[in-house]
Tab-separated table of C-alpha atoms in Angstrom:
chain	number	residue	atom	x	y	z
P	18	UNK	CA	46.499	32.332	70.350
P	19	UNK	CA	50.054	31.019	69.969
P	20	UNK	CA	52.020	34.190	68.713
P	21	UNK	CA	54.537	34.091	66.122
P	22	UNK	CA	57.255	35.989	68.241
P	23	UNK	CA	58.028	37.011	71.813
P	24	UNK	CA	60.914	39.311	72.397
P	25	UNK	CA	63.536	37.650	74.527
P	26	UNK	CA	63.466	38.665	78.076
P	27	UNK	CA	65.916	36.883	80.530
P	28	UNK	CA	65.250	38.690	83.916
P	29	UNK	CA	67.979	41.292	84.351
P	30	UNK	CA	66.959	43.618	81.880
P	31	UNK	CA	64.879	45.910	83.982
P	32	UNK	CA	67.635	46.119	86.554
P	33	UNK	CA	70.289	47.231	84.057
P	34	UNK	CA	67.836	49.792	82.351
P	35	UNK	CA	67.271	51.353	85.694
P	36	UNK	CA	70.965	51.309	86.343
P	37	UNK	CA	71.436	53.265	83.118
P	38	UNK	CA	68.692	55.795	83.952
P	39	UNK	CA	70.116	56.406	87.409
P	40	UNK	CA	73.723	56.939	85.950
P	41	UNK	CA	72.446	60.112	84.199
P	42	UNK	CA	74.306	59.033	81.021
P	43	UNK	CA	71.365	57.551	78.741
P	44	UNK	CA	72.514	58.983	75.454
P	45	UNK	CA	74.959	57.017	73.027
P	46	UNK	CA	78.089	55.534	74.254
P	47	UNK	CA	77.481	54.919	77.696
P	48	UNK	CA	78.597	52.327	80.199
P	49	UNK	CA	76.225	49.617	78.581
P	50	UNK	CA	77.146	50.553	75.300
P	51	UNK	CA	80.769	50.187	76.107
P	52	UNK	CA	80.198	46.557	77.791
P	53	UNK	CA	78.097	45.466	74.668
P	54	UNK	CA	80.915	46.748	72.310
P	55	UNK	CA	83.536	44.883	74.321
P	56	UNK	CA	81.380	41.523	74.470
P	57	UNK	CA	80.937	41.725	70.587
P	58	UNK	CA	84.379	42.313	69.661
P	59	UNK	CA	85.715	39.371	71.815
P	60	UNK	CA	82.867	37.109	71.160
P	61	UNK	CA	83.105	37.739	67.280
P	62	UNK	CA	86.816	38.208	67.015
P	63	UNK	CA	85.818	41.456	65.040
P	64	UNK	CA	88.240	44.594	64.709
P	65	UNK	CA	85.585	47.083	65.491
P	66	UNK	CA	81.651	47.009	66.202
P	67	UNK	CA	79.410	49.946	66.760
P	68	UNK	CA	75.933	49.729	68.146
P	69	UNK	CA	73.212	51.704	65.934
P	70	UNK	CA	69.617	52.605	66.228
P	71	UNK	CA	68.878	49.865	63.757
P	72	UNK	CA	70.264	47.321	61.205
P	73	UNK	CA	68.824	49.721	58.510
P	74	UNK	CA	71.153	52.326	59.866
P	75	UNK	CA	74.167	50.131	60.086
P	76	UNK	CA	73.547	49.182	56.335
P	77	UNK	CA	73.193	53.088	55.520
P	78	UNK	CA	76.494	53.701	57.305
P	79	UNK	CA	78.103	50.790	55.253
P	80	UNK	CA	76.735	52.709	52.132
P	81	UNK	CA	78.313	55.852	53.177
P	82	UNK	CA	81.609	54.335	54.172
P	83	UNK	CA	81.838	52.757	50.725
P	84	UNK	CA	81.372	56.001	48.945
P	85	UNK	CA	78.172	54.667	47.108
P	86	UNK	CA	76.926	57.415	44.583
P	87	UNK	CA	74.602	57.536	41.635
P	88	UNK	CA	75.342	55.218	38.899
P	89	UNK	CA	77.034	52.513	41.214
P	90	UNK	CA	75.493	49.243	41.069
P	91	UNK	CA	75.059	46.790	44.040
P	92	UNK	CA	74.310	43.071	43.673
P	93	UNK	CA	71.965	41.394	46.172
P	94	UNK	CA	69.191	38.803	46.318
P	95	UNK	CA	65.631	39.858	45.711
P	96	UNK	CA	64.361	37.844	48.606
P	97	UNK	CA	65.301	40.087	51.500
P	98	UNK	CA	63.851	42.996	53.407
P	99	UNK	CA	63.506	46.400	51.881
P	100	UNK	CA	66.253	47.885	54.023
P	101	UNK	CA	68.925	45.627	52.287
P	102	UNK	CA	68.220	47.645	49.080
P	103	UNK	CA	67.061	50.909	50.686
P	104	UNK	CA	70.551	51.610	52.195
P	105	UNK	CA	72.185	51.687	48.997
P	106	UNK	CA	69.294	53.440	46.828
P	107	UNK	CA	69.390	56.498	49.271
P	108	UNK	CA	72.991	57.004	48.106
P	109	UNK	CA	71.980	56.987	44.351
P	110	UNK	CA	72.886	53.205	43.495
P	111	UNK	CA	70.987	50.927	41.284
P	112	UNK	CA	70.201	47.499	42.622
P	113	UNK	CA	70.815	44.413	40.572
P	114	UNK	CA	69.103	41.239	41.828
P	115	UNK	CA	69.924	37.839	41.272
P	116	UNK	CA	68.311	34.538	41.896
P	117	UNK	CA	68.399	32.520	45.084
P	118	UNK	CA	69.163	28.852	45.711
P	119	UNK	CA	66.026	26.767	46.752
P	120	UNK	CA	67.678	24.824	49.581
P	121	UNK	CA	68.704	27.896	51.754
P	122	UNK	CA	66.859	30.887	50.135
P	123	UNK	CA	70.284	32.632	49.996
P	124	UNK	CA	71.854	34.278	47.079
P	125	UNK	CA	72.972	31.846	44.258
P	126	UNK	CA	76.770	32.691	44.191
P	127	UNK	CA	77.078	31.148	40.933
P	128	UNK	CA	74.702	34.048	39.518
P	129	UNK	CA	76.772	36.743	40.820
P	130	UNK	CA	79.745	36.991	38.264
P	131	UNK	CA	77.225	37.287	35.274
P	132	UNK	CA	75.632	40.258	36.895
P	133	UNK	CA	78.870	42.128	37.218
P	134	UNK	CA	79.441	45.153	35.199
P	135	UNK	CA	81.976	48.135	35.151
P	136	UNK	CA	79.573	49.973	37.443
P	137	UNK	CA	79.455	47.266	40.087
P	138	UNK	CA	80.755	48.339	43.307
P	139	UNK	CA	79.338	46.012	46.105
P	140	UNK	CA	78.048	42.674	46.780
P	141	UNK	CA	75.382	42.230	49.447
P	142	UNK	CA	74.860	38.613	50.541
P	143	UNK	CA	72.112	38.066	53.018
P	144	UNK	CA	72.288	35.215	55.552
P	145	UNK	CA	68.636	34.094	55.478
P	146	UNK	CA	67.453	32.490	58.618
P	147	UNK	CA	70.769	32.788	60.102
P	148	UNK	CA	72.371	30.170	57.701
P	149	UNK	CA	75.391	31.325	55.938
P	150	UNK	CA	75.783	32.037	52.248
P	151	UNK	CA	78.679	30.579	50.365
P	152	UNK	CA	81.157	33.192	51.514
P	153	UNK	CA	84.377	31.760	50.215
P	154	UNK	CA	82.950	31.906	46.712
P	155	UNK	CA	81.472	35.381	47.105
P	156	UNK	CA	84.773	36.788	48.772
P	157	UNK	CA	86.659	35.105	45.864
P	158	UNK	CA	84.584	36.883	43.172
P	159	UNK	CA	84.929	40.235	45.086
P	160	UNK	CA	88.618	39.921	45.264
P	161	UNK	CA	89.047	39.184	41.514
P	162	UNK	CA	86.642	42.047	40.599
P	163	UNK	CA	87.963	44.464	43.242
P	164	UNK	CA	84.416	44.804	44.895
P	165	UNK	CA	83.407	45.445	48.301
P	166	UNK	CA	81.174	42.891	50.275
P	167	UNK	CA	78.720	44.005	52.908
P	168	UNK	CA	77.022	41.135	54.877
P	169	UNK	CA	73.502	41.506	55.733
P	170	UNK	CA	73.693	39.454	58.713
P	171	UNK	CA	70.514	40.734	60.419
P	172	UNK	CA	69.336	37.212	61.189
P	173	UNK	CA	72.705	35.810	61.828
P	174	UNK	CA	74.090	36.676	65.329
P	175	UNK	CA	75.692	33.255	66.873
P	176	UNK	CA	75.875	31.743	63.363
P	177	UNK	CA	79.132	30.768	61.572
P	178	UNK	CA	80.571	29.786	58.326
P	179	UNK	CA	83.569	27.627	58.528
P	180	UNK	CA	84.182	28.763	62.064
P	181	UNK	CA	83.829	32.568	61.445
P	182	UNK	CA	81.164	34.426	62.676
P	183	UNK	CA	78.522	35.696	60.190
P	184	UNK	CA	79.226	39.521	59.564
P	185	UNK	CA	82.823	39.244	60.198
P	186	UNK	CA	83.935	37.746	56.804
P	187	UNK	CA	83.149	40.707	54.427
P	188	UNK	CA	84.601	44.133	54.572
P	189	UNK	CA	81.546	45.298	56.547
P	190	UNK	CA	78.622	43.460	58.305
P	191	UNK	CA	75.333	44.431	59.989
P	192	UNK	CA	73.201	42.697	62.692
P	193	UNK	CA	69.533	43.525	63.810
P	194	UNK	CA	68.307	43.766	67.444
P	195	UNK	CA	64.620	44.095	66.383
P	196	UNK	CA	62.370	42.660	68.803
P	197	UNK	CA	61.696	39.587	66.154
P	198	UNK	CA	65.429	38.707	66.235
P	199	UNK	CA	67.097	36.495	68.625
P	200	UNK	CA	68.573	39.170	70.801
P	201	UNK	CA	67.004	42.641	71.097
P	202	UNK	CA	67.844	46.097	72.619
P	203	UNK	CA	64.266	46.975	73.759
P	204	UNK	CA	62.733	46.310	70.470
P	205	UNK	CA	64.984	48.259	67.995
P	206	UNK	CA	68.518	48.233	67.398
P	207	UNK	CA	71.671	47.175	65.137
P	208	UNK	CA	75.364	46.828	65.068
P	209	UNK	CA	77.820	47.772	62.433
P	210	UNK	CA	80.638	45.381	62.227
P	211	UNK	CA	83.880	46.924	60.727
P	212	UNK	CA	86.501	44.080	59.483
P	213	UNK	CA	88.718	46.463	57.531
P	214	UNK	CA	91.055	48.740	59.655
P	215	UNK	CA	90.712	51.384	57.050
P	216	UNK	CA	87.225	51.967	57.798
P	217	UNK	CA	87.077	52.202	61.579
P	218	UNK	CA	88.011	55.869	62.174
P	219	UNK	CA	85.609	57.123	59.353
P	220	UNK	CA	82.822	54.768	60.695
P	221	UNK	CA	82.989	56.311	64.056
P	222	UNK	CA	82.682	59.894	62.492
P	223	UNK	CA	79.595	58.869	60.346
P	224	UNK	CA	77.954	57.751	63.411
P	225	UNK	CA	78.369	60.793	65.254
P	226	UNK	CA	76.673	63.038	62.721
P	227	UNK	CA	79.878	63.403	60.900
P	228	UNK	CA	82.021	64.799	63.682
P	229	UNK	CA	85.128	63.650	65.076
P	230	UNK	CA	83.539	63.585	68.580
P	231	UNK	CA	84.842	60.037	69.314
P	232	UNK	CA	88.456	61.198	68.787
P	233	UNK	CA	87.703	64.172	71.189
P	234	UNK	CA	86.574	62.210	74.003
P	235	UNK	CA	89.742	59.800	73.647
P	236	UNK	CA	91.735	63.056	73.765
P	237	UNK	CA	93.028	62.714	70.126
P	238	UNK	CA	92.039	65.927	69.021
P	239	UNK	CA	91.697	69.055	71.365
P	240	UNK	CA	88.222	69.892	69.940
P	241	UNK	CA	85.790	68.294	67.732
P	242	UNK	CA	84.074	69.680	64.488
P	243	UNK	CA	82.006	68.413	61.353
P	244	UNK	CA	84.242	66.747	59.113
P	245	UNK	CA	82.340	64.408	56.938
P	246	UNK	CA	78.866	63.005	55.999
P	247	UNK	CA	76.966	61.535	58.847
P	248	UNK	CA	73.817	61.264	61.030
P	249	UNK	CA	72.633	60.414	64.512
P	250	UNK	CA	73.248	56.496	64.323
P	251	UNK	CA	74.027	55.861	68.078
P	252	UNK	CA	71.932	53.564	69.985
P	253	UNK	CA	70.926	55.177	73.464
P	254	UNK	CA	72.365	53.649	76.412
P	255	UNK	CA	69.098	52.593	77.894
P	256	UNK	CA	68.392	50.411	74.759
P	257	UNK	CA	72.089	49.049	75.159
P	258	UNK	CA	71.201	48.241	78.828
P	259	UNK	CA	68.384	45.917	77.967
P	260	UNK	CA	70.524	44.350	75.201
P	261	UNK	CA	73.222	43.640	77.741
P	262	UNK	CA	70.565	41.657	79.784
P	263	UNK	CA	70.120	39.638	76.756
P	264	UNK	CA	73.809	39.242	76.020
P	265	UNK	CA	74.680	37.821	79.509
P	266	UNK	CA	72.653	34.717	78.419
P	267	UNK	CA	73.305	34.686	74.903
P	268	UNK	CA	74.410	31.070	74.663
P	269	UNK	CA	71.454	30.110	76.858
P	270	UNK	CA	69.163	31.816	74.426
P	271	UNK	CA	70.967	30.254	71.410
P	272	UNK	CA	70.775	26.665	72.897
P	273	UNK	CA	66.985	27.201	73.723
P	274	UNK	CA	66.180	28.219	70.067
P	275	UNK	CA	68.341	25.337	68.720
P	276	UNK	CA	66.195	23.042	70.850
P	277	UNK	CA	63.133	24.404	69.438
P	278	UNK	CA	64.219	24.125	65.923
P	279	UNK	CA	65.196	20.497	66.231
P	280	UNK	CA	61.791	19.709	68.059
P	281	UNK	CA	60.064	21.077	64.780
P	282	UNK	CA	62.201	19.242	62.516
P	283	UNK	CA	62.161	15.942	64.074
P	284	UNK	CA	58.325	16.351	64.581
P	285	UNK	CA	57.618	17.261	60.791
P	286	UNK	CA	60.295	15.132	59.110
P	287	UNK	CA	57.795	12.441	58.347
P	288	UNK	CA	55.749	14.774	56.054
P	289	UNK	CA	59.039	15.641	54.297
P	290	UNK	CA	59.733	11.874	53.722
P	291	UNK	CA	56.340	11.499	52.339
P	292	UNK	CA	56.830	14.398	49.927
P	293	UNK	CA	54.257	16.776	51.410
P	294	UNK	CA	56.510	19.580	52.683
P	295	UNK	CA	60.109	20.322	52.536
P	296	UNK	CA	62.359	21.389	55.816
P	297	UNK	CA	65.303	23.560	56.055
P	298	UNK	CA	68.785	22.298	54.974
P	299	UNK	CA	71.796	23.141	56.843
P	300	UNK	CA	75.194	22.681	55.230
P	301	UNK	CA	77.956	20.845	57.176
P	302	UNK	CA	80.089	23.975	57.007
P	303	UNK	CA	77.437	26.203	58.663
P	304	UNK	CA	76.448	26.308	62.483
P	305	UNK	CA	73.102	28.185	62.377
P	306	UNK	CA	71.293	30.165	65.209
P	307	UNK	CA	67.721	28.834	64.850
P	308	UNK	CA	66.544	32.372	64.080
P	309	UNK	CA	63.507	31.033	62.330
P	310	UNK	CA	61.862	27.605	61.457
P	311	UNK	CA	60.212	27.486	58.090
P	312	UNK	CA	58.835	24.769	55.894
P	313	UNK	CA	57.694	24.859	52.254
P	314	UNK	CA	54.337	23.576	50.931
P	315	UNK	CA	53.211	22.845	47.464
P	316	UNK	CA	52.236	26.221	46.286
P	317	UNK	CA	50.628	29.515	47.064
P	318	UNK	CA	47.270	28.145	47.307
P	319	UNK	CA	48.321	25.476	49.773
P	320	UNK	CA	50.227	27.989	51.817
P	321	UNK	CA	47.121	30.249	52.107
P	322	UNK	CA	44.956	27.481	53.136
P	323	UNK	CA	47.381	26.137	55.894
P	324	UNK	CA	48.140	29.713	57.276
P	325	UNK	CA	44.248	30.113	57.496
P	326	UNK	CA	43.686	26.740	59.071
P	327	UNK	CA	46.455	27.456	61.804
P	328	UNK	CA	44.903	30.755	62.588
P	329	UNK	CA	41.440	29.308	62.986
P	330	UNK	CA	43.096	26.979	65.586
P	331	UNK	CA	44.960	29.842	67.308
P	332	UNK	CA	48.255	29.627	65.994
P	333	UNK	CA	49.966	32.528	64.261
P	334	UNK	CA	52.166	31.414	61.339
P	335	UNK	CA	53.261	33.910	58.659
P	336	UNK	CA	54.777	33.946	55.249
P	337	UNK	CA	57.813	36.192	54.616
P	338	UNK	CA	59.172	38.623	52.016
P	339	UNK	CA	57.600	39.635	48.853
P	340	UNK	CA	60.514	39.474	46.476
P	341	UNK	CA	61.883	43.120	45.875
P	342	UNK	CA	62.170	42.989	42.265
P	343	UNK	CA	58.350	42.679	41.896
P	344	UNK	CA	57.647	45.524	44.273
P	345	UNK	CA	57.007	49.108	42.904
P	346	UNK	CA	60.171	50.434	44.247
P	347	UNK	CA	62.317	47.505	42.962
P	348	UNK	CA	61.085	47.977	39.734
P	349	UNK	CA	61.932	51.717	39.928
P	350	UNK	CA	65.500	51.371	41.608
P	351	UNK	CA	66.528	48.034	40.221
P	352	UNK	CA	66.584	45.103	37.875
P	353	UNK	CA	66.635	41.379	37.907
P	354	UNK	CA	69.587	39.885	36.266
P	355	UNK	CA	69.028	36.521	34.528
P	356	UNK	CA	66.150	34.132	35.135
P	357	UNK	CA	63.773	34.321	38.216
P	358	UNK	CA	63.895	30.721	38.325
P	359	UNK	CA	63.386	30.210	42.152
P	360	UNK	CA	63.090	33.478	44.009
P	361	UNK	CA	59.251	34.011	43.376
P	362	UNK	CA	58.344	30.373	43.345
P	363	UNK	CA	59.982	29.576	46.621
P	364	UNK	CA	59.046	32.690	48.415
P	365	UNK	CA	55.112	31.720	47.690
P	366	UNK	CA	55.730	28.276	49.148
P	367	UNK	CA	57.396	29.375	52.600
P	368	UNK	CA	55.807	29.464	55.895
P	369	UNK	CA	57.501	30.497	59.225
P	370	UNK	CA	56.416	28.703	62.499
P	371	UNK	CA	56.379	30.465	65.883
P	372	UNK	CA	59.914	30.341	67.566
P	373	UNK	CA	61.100	32.407	70.536
P	374	UNK	CA	63.125	32.043	73.680
P	375	UNK	CA	61.293	29.671	76.169
P	376	UNK	CA	58.485	28.772	73.891
P	377	UNK	CA	56.607	25.893	75.605
P	378	UNK	CA	57.214	22.505	74.495
P	379	UNK	CA	53.488	21.967	74.698
P	380	UNK	CA	52.823	24.914	72.182
P	381	UNK	CA	55.414	23.292	69.745
P	382	UNK	CA	53.602	19.905	70.057
P	383	UNK	CA	50.231	21.768	69.326
P	384	UNK	CA	51.498	23.384	66.179
P	385	UNK	CA	52.853	20.114	64.985
P	386	UNK	CA	49.645	18.459	65.759
P	387	UNK	CA	47.718	20.852	63.671
P	388	UNK	CA	49.821	20.650	60.711
P	389	UNK	CA	49.548	16.750	60.672
P	390	UNK	CA	45.929	17.419	60.983
P	391	UNK	CA	45.787	19.764	58.077
P	392	UNK	CA	47.423	17.279	55.703
P	393	UNK	CA	45.001	14.450	56.842
């Protein structure tokens, strides 16, 4: 079986994990956490980053930072993971879903303005497959309506929009280091990106169970105490040590995945020219990170048959999200604004192919061959 994913492993992860264990500082904000924080802030040109236990928790921190409360409305695409919505639902918000664009599967920025009401507080663009949303338009809308923007860049590390790293354009951003992502912290993990100075100190407090413990350790207060809402959102330093092993070779991992993506694209483009499938579209203003390679087939029936055919031949390809607005919780906690012209239809056509760091070229060729065989 050719698996869908393998977590990235560069060779130094075990050494760093052992160093962390031997340091006797294995809880949050240890030496490896500090190394990672410095790397991200310099690499991304970001004001403040904070490693978290997951991207879900980074989004939950964002919701707390923005004082989301019952009755507030948050606009986002329906084609996303449940955490994008859950983070705000937990604070009492109503989710307002809008349609996506079929070329990128990202939120349709032209549908956002009509969904804004007096209760709207946040826009959450999701950078699907590490390909940027139209952030200039989204930030302009947010500015005109005095709204916050939280970038769900779970899949977007190493991707850029007009030269800016995804996650650094909105007021807040979030990355994921789940084992399915381009970089991982021993299977789970996340990062909160704070791009507005006014949120920096409170973000540290929320992450530290609502205490000013971080200020205490920097000598800014003589004792620390409970001062705000919060929870235990810190990544442990052993996980940060594993992540550091990935970050040391971040550019190498990125280029290797881009090569894989291009190999798929070049190998399948004949089928697209024949009108049999559709391949991903990358705009000129975006540099992507090859987080995934997907193709679109004619309809749900054809997708089901192709997935079964690939599995029968030892290839694990998968579909992706079921649109949130059609899920039981989506119906309970949100509503779809406007027409669902593309979200459902496009989601039923999409297939993700195996992509991971150092996937053998032979495996890619086998996958391409069987896709051609299916259509013969």
